[in-house]
Amino acid sequence: MLGADEFISSPPRKTVRFGGTLTEILLKYEKGDTTDFELLKHQLSDPDIKDAQIINWLHEFRASVAYLTKELGQLVNILLKLPWLRRSREVVEEYLGFLGNLVSAQTVHLRPCLRMIVAQFVPPRITIREDDVDISDSDDDDENISANFDTCHRALQTVARYVPSTPQFLMPILVEFFPFINKSERTLECYVHNLLRVTVYLPTLRLQILELIIEKLLKLDVSTPQQDIEDAEETANNCASEEKSTEEGLFDMEEDEDRKGNKAVSPNIERMAHPLAERLDILMTILFSYIRDVCHVDGKLDINNTKDLYRDLVSVFDKLILPTHASCHVQYFMFYICSFKLGLAEAFLDHLWKKLQDPNNPSVIRQTAGSYIGSFLARAKFIPIITVKACLDLLVNWLHKYIDNQDKGANAYCDVALHGPFYSTCQAVFYTLIFRHKQLLDGNLRKGLSYLQSLNFERIVMCQLNPLKICIPSVVNLFAAITRSKKTIDPMYQFWEELSAEDLEDLKKPIKKGTSEDEDDDFLKGETPQNDGVVEIAPHSYESNTRSPVSSIGSPADCYVPYPL
């Protein structure tokens, strides 16, 4: 094999060919003599064409790109169909040089060149027929697939280097070639992985590519009901138990630790029983890996990279996640990036808070923002209790002001359509309290109970808007749904911890107003003062939701504000 310098300086190999030089053939074609031109097309379309022949022709085409005008688009399409990618290094290098010359001299062929490259972002298609039905899909056995993807990205970078406007022509093609969700997991995995690689060297496309990927993930998410996933897993586990299989359950997935660089390697994971859930899980794992790799340089968090990616992800969250009903899993990309630094989590909470309290936002958006606040505060282990308390203070104060403004109005009655943001905020507060009660009471139980008293829940739950009627019945939570990408999320996820009998008894004990921190006798002795001046948590509200229903798989009954019709 020739070295790089030797190859560049060496003349093309002589091969058997007919019809004269390329320039002569093209000049004859312009004058109406098509015989040699048709022979040229036949030679280039020969499936048995040799490497030496390809190199020889490409060398001539590189010197004749001025002749390859729009009128010769058919010939260019034949050149773009040449099997160059899986050929020798010499063919690959000559072809990349040809692409650069072609697009720089004839930008009319830019789109076909981009389409040819993007079409290679998935494994090669193999033809399979069963009972006269075409079930063709990707070939997962190509050993050179990672190297081929590397070459595709080199080709795309070459084109972009010669044509600065490449990104604006490329994006619609990336959208067009996105595989259907019924394609194999491997096809989807490779395409998404290659899309994310494009963002590394074409950063102006990152936001649009993230939107494209997350939009597709959302379609998978909302078309895969959580109950269907759980039923499929339960059935699979029961079958496995009957067969005495050593397979584990829902969450035993291990990401391939041998993943190197940006190469697309299938994670070595336990497969999900539900096919769409399996696809979603694989793609979510790729997205998490991308977020991690962008935000960390040499194993350390890069603040600038992280902030830039955070802004893009928040933009995608606002555009796609907030307006989408019944998404259970995709939104975890915000949960994940916020876990890298407390400042990001606080910025995200502030962002949601502004959405919630802004009366100019649609009511549905405000309600969803409130639900995310509650879920985020309740579930994110990386949010310290001091931040949780600060957010609770903010939310509860807003609730009391809302009640103040409604008390004397004509709309002071229970109605989700009128007071959706209010009920969503109640949901956020109740849900946070249920999940964080141990931390709120930890260290100094008396101080913790005093803090809960200061929030004045009695006024909220007993107001004319009657939030308990709206918030408590349903078990729906946007962040608490079971994920399949659990390995990534688990270490930072706050799971439901049921109260002990002693905890329940302590919480039901009221605190007398005006008691100083040193006057603990009544509380320590368990004596109950008179009701005058006492603030209690309303019966059948808090207590009824501190026990996990059987169907909730270890989670408490979530508060849910239904969407108005």
XYZ file of N, CA, C and O in Angstrom, residues 191-270:
320
model
N -28.108 6.383 13.635
C -28.478 7.678 13.041
C -28.415 8.787 14.082
O -27.863 9.868 13.827
N -28.985 8.550 15.263
C -28.958 9.573 16.313
C -27.525 9.867 16.746
O -27.143 11.020 16.950
N -26.731 8.819 16.873
C -25.328 9.015 17.256
C -24.609 9.891 16.230
O -23.878 10.816 16.588
N -24.846 9.631 14.948
C -24.191 10.411 13.904
C -24.716 11.839 13.845
O -23.959 12.771 13.554
N -25.988 12.033 14.116
C -26.513 13.401 14.199
C -25.791 14.196 15.283
O -25.414 15.362 15.073
N -25.611 13.585 16.429
C -24.940 14.277 17.528
C -23.470 14.537 17.204
O -22.913 15.548 17.645
N -22.848 13.660 16.430
C -21.471 13.915 16.009
C -21.383 15.145 15.110
O -20.398 15.885 15.137
N -22.400 15.359 14.302
C -22.411 16.525 13.413
C -22.339 17.821 14.215
O -21.698 18.794 13.802
N -22.967 17.844 15.395
C -22.978 19.074 16.203
C -21.591 19.464 16.683
O -21.370 20.623 17.037
N -20.656 18.518 16.691
C -19.313 18.808 17.174
C -18.570 19.724 16.207
O -17.897 20.662 16.619
N -18.718 19.462 14.895
C -17.988 20.281 13.922
C -18.877 21.263 13.158
O -18.368 22.101 12.412
N -20.191 21.161 13.344
C -21.114 22.171 12.811
C -21.975 22.670 13.969
O -23.181 22.401 14.035
N -21.382 23.406 14.907
C -22.106 23.786 16.131
C -23.326 24.666 15.895
O -24.213 24.710 16.745
N -23.385 25.342 14.746
C -24.562 26.173 14.472
C -25.833 25.330 14.311
O -26.939 25.860 14.411
N -25.655 24.041 14.078
C -26.808 23.152 13.906
C -27.219 22.453 15.197
O -28.196 21.703 15.205
N -26.492 22.683 16.287
C -26.744 21.889 17.493
C -28.171 22.039 18.007
O -28.834 21.039 18.305
N -28.663 23.252 18.107
C -30.003 23.453 18.639
C -31.044 22.746 17.774
O -31.935 22.053 18.285
N -30.920 22.889 16.463
C -31.891 22.259 15.566
C -31.800 20.735 15.621
O -32.827 20.040 15.550
N -30.591 20.209 15.735
C -30.431 18.756 15.809
C -30.982 18.217 17.123
O -31.655 17.174 17.150
N -30.742 18.926 18.215
C -31.311 18.506 19.502
C -32.835 18.541 19.448
O -33.510 17.638 19.964
N -33.396 19.561 18.823
C -34.851 19.635 18.670
C -35.370 18.450 17.871
O -36.387 17.837 18.228
N -34.674 18.111 16.795
C -35.089 16.989 15.955
C -35.073 15.682 16.742
O -36.051 14.917 16.720
N -33.988 15.430 17.445
C -33.859 14.177 18.191
C -34.895 14.085 19.302
O -35.580 13.068 19.463
N -35.038 15.158 20.069
C -35.970 15.129 21.201
C -37.410 15.078 20.725
O -38.267 14.442 21.367
N -37.694 15.691 19.580
C -39.037 15.573 19.013
C -39.365 14.120 18.682
O -40.468 13.630 18.961
N -38.390 13.404 18.102
C -38.604 11.989 17.789
C -38.725 11.152 19.060
O -39.544 10.222 19.131
N -37.926 11.487 20.066
C -38.016 10.775 21.338
C -39.388 10.983 21.984
O -39.963 10.056 22.567
N -39.900 12.194 21.884
C -41.226 12.475 22.451
C -42.309 11.642 21.771
O -43.227 11.141 22.433
N -42.196 11.499 20.462
C -43.192 10.691 19.755
C -43.135 9.242 20.233
O -44.182 8.580 20.376
N -41.928 8.749 20.450
C -41.788 7.411 21.014
C -42.380 7.340 22.416
O -43.074 6.381 22.774
N -42.104 8.370 23.206
C -42.518 8.397 24.609
C -44.033 8.377 24.736
O -44.607 7.544 25.456
N -44.699 9.294 24.045
C -46.159 9.407 24.203
C -46.896 8.256 23.533
O -48.064 8.002 23.845
N -46.221 7.542 22.615
C -46.867 6.392 21.977
C -46.572 5.091 22.711
O -46.967 4.017 22.254
N -45.869 5.214 23.837
C -45.540 4.037 24.644
C -46.089 4.234 26.047
O -45.375 4.687 26.940
N -47.361 3.939 26.287
C -47.934 4.156 27.619
C -47.166 3.410 28.698
O -46.724 2.280 28.499
N -46.997 4.070 29.833
C -46.247 3.482 30.928
C -46.828 2.146 31.378
O -46.106 1.198 31.688
N -48.142 2.066 31.382
C -48.782 0.818 31.813
C -48.454 -0.324 30.861
O -48.256 -1.471 31.285
N -48.383 -0.015 29.561
C -48.027 -1.044 28.586
C -46.609 -1.563 28.831
O -46.333 -2.763 28.704
N -45.702 -0.629 29.160
C -44.320 -1.017 29.434
C -44.264 -1.925 30.661
O -43.612 -2.977 30.650
N -44.957 -1.520 31.723
C -44.937 -2.298 32.952
C -45.567 -3.674 32.737
O -45.061 -4.681 33.252
N -46.649 -3.716 31.954
C -47.290 -5.005 31.681
C -46.359 -5.920 30.895
O -46.261 -7.129 31.184
N -45.666 -5.346 29.904
C -44.739 -6.142 29.098
C -43.589 -6.672 29.953
O -43.173 -7.831 29.817
N -43.082 -5.815 30.839
C -41.984 -6.243 31.710
C -42.441 -7.328 32.684
O -41.727 -8.290 32.949
N -43.655 -7.148 33.214
C -44.166 -8.140 34.168
C -44.354 -9.492 33.491
O -43.983 -10.538 34.040
N -44.894 -9.458 32.270
C -45.081 -10.704 31.529
C -43.745 -11.369 31.234
O -43.582 -12.582 31.406
N -42.772 -10.554 30.809
C -41.446 -11.098 30.493
C -40.776 -11.672 31.735
O -40.150 -12.745 31.688
N -40.921 -10.979 32.860
C -40.304 -11.450 34.095
C -40.956 -12.734 34.594
O -40.284 -13.627 35.107
N -42.261 -12.815 34.435
C -42.957 -14.035 34.847
C -42.514 -15.224 34.005
O -42.297 -16.324 34.524
N -42.379 -14.975 32.701
C -41.914 -16.045 31.814
C -40.491 -16.453 32.175
O -40.147 -17.638 32.177
N -39.677 -15.444 32.492
C -38.281 -15.734 32.852
C -38.211 -16.534 34.138
O -37.393 -17.444 34.283
N -39.089 -16.195 35.078
C -39.093 -16.926 36.348
C -39.499 -18.373 36.142
O -38.944 -19.297 36.739
N -40.493 -18.559 35.290
C -40.952 -19.918 35.029
C -39.853 -20.751 34.382
O -39.762 -21.962 34.593
N -39.032 -20.101 33.566
C -37.952 -20.809 32.886
C -36.678 -20.829 33.712
O -35.626 -21.261 33.250
N -36.762 -20.313 34.936
C -35.611 -20.248 35.834
C -34.440 -19.516 35.181
O -33.279 -19.913 35.286
N -34.822 -18.425 34.499
C -33.796 -17.641 33.809
C -33.006 -16.829 34.811
O -33.483 -16.480 35.886
N -31.774 -16.519 34.465
C -30.926 -15.690 35.327
C -31.080 -14.214 35.012
O -30.414 -13.381 35.610
N -31.969 -13.899 34.074
C -32.144 -12.492 33.716
C -32.762 -11.725 34.878
O -33.602 -12.227 35.613
N -32.373 -10.466 35.002
C -32.925 -9.606 36.030
C -34.147 -8.881 35.491
O -34.609 -9.140 34.386
N -34.643 -7.906 36.254
C -35.882 -7.237 35.899
C -35.730 -5.977 35.093
O -34.858 -5.843 34.253
N -36.573 -5.038 35.421
C -36.783 -3.863 34.580
C -35.563 -3.004 34.383
O -35.315 -2.486 33.314
N -34.746 -2.831 35.427
C -33.738 -1.788 35.376
C -32.312 -2.286 35.183
O -31.385 -1.509 35.298
N -32.099 -3.568 34.947
C -30.734 -4.069 34.857
C -30.163 -3.854 33.475
O -30.172 -4.741 32.638
N -29.721 -2.641 33.236
C -29.097 -2.316 31.977
C -27.708 -1.795 32.272
O -27.516 -0.988 33.172
N -26.732 -2.254 31.527
C -25.369 -1.803 31.729
C -24.867 -1.180 30.450
O -24.879 -1.805 29.394
N -24.440 0.070 30.531
C -23.870 0.726 29.357
C -22.504 0.129 29.068
O -21.746 -0.196 29.966
N -22.203 -0.034 27.803
C -20.929 -0.628 27.404
C -19.780 0.240 27.869
O -19.621 1.370 27.433
N -18.980 -0.298 28.785
C -17.854 0.461 29.318
C -16.705 0.573 28.321
O -15.761 1.325 28.530
N -16.801 -0.197 27.230
C -15.731 -0.162 26.232
C -15.982 0.903 25.174
O -15.274 0.976 24.183
N -17.019 1.694 25.360
C -17.299 2.770 24.406
C -16.119 3.718 24.341
O -15.691 4.252 25.343
N -15.583 3.928 23.158
C -14.401 4.753 23.015
C -14.694 5.902 22.072
O -15.248 5.723 21.010
N -14.252 7.090 22.490
C -14.394 8.267 21.650
C -15.842 8.493 21.277
O -16.741 8.393 22.088
N -16.081 8.787 20.003
C -17.424 9.046 19.518
C -17.970 7.892 18.688
O -18.912 8.047 17.940
N -17.321 6.736 18.779
C -17.754 5.616 17.963
C -19.095 5.084 18.454
O -19.360 5.022 19.636
N -19.916 4.712 17.478
C -21.231 4.179 17.827
C -21.097 2.709 18.171
O -20.832 1.880 17.327
N -21.277 2.403 19.436
C -21.197 1.023 19.906
C -22.457 0.721 20.677
O -22.840 1.467 21.570
N -23.131 -0.340 20.367
C -24.366 -0.686 21.069
C -24.064 -0.975 22.523
O -23.182 -1.768 22.833
N -24.809 -0.360 23.451
C -24.603 -0.656 24.855
C -24.922 -2.117 25.145
O -25.839 -2.694 24.589
N -24.148 -2.685 26.043
C -24.386 -4.072 26.446
C -25.407 -4.057 27.569
O -25.069 -3.983 28.740
N -26.674 -4.097 27.188
C -27.723 -3.877 28.168
C -28.739 -5.006 28.121
O -28.839 -5.764 27.164
N -29.521 -5.093 29.157
C -30.660 -6.000 29.205
C -31.761 -5.403 28.343
O -32.108 -4.247 28.470
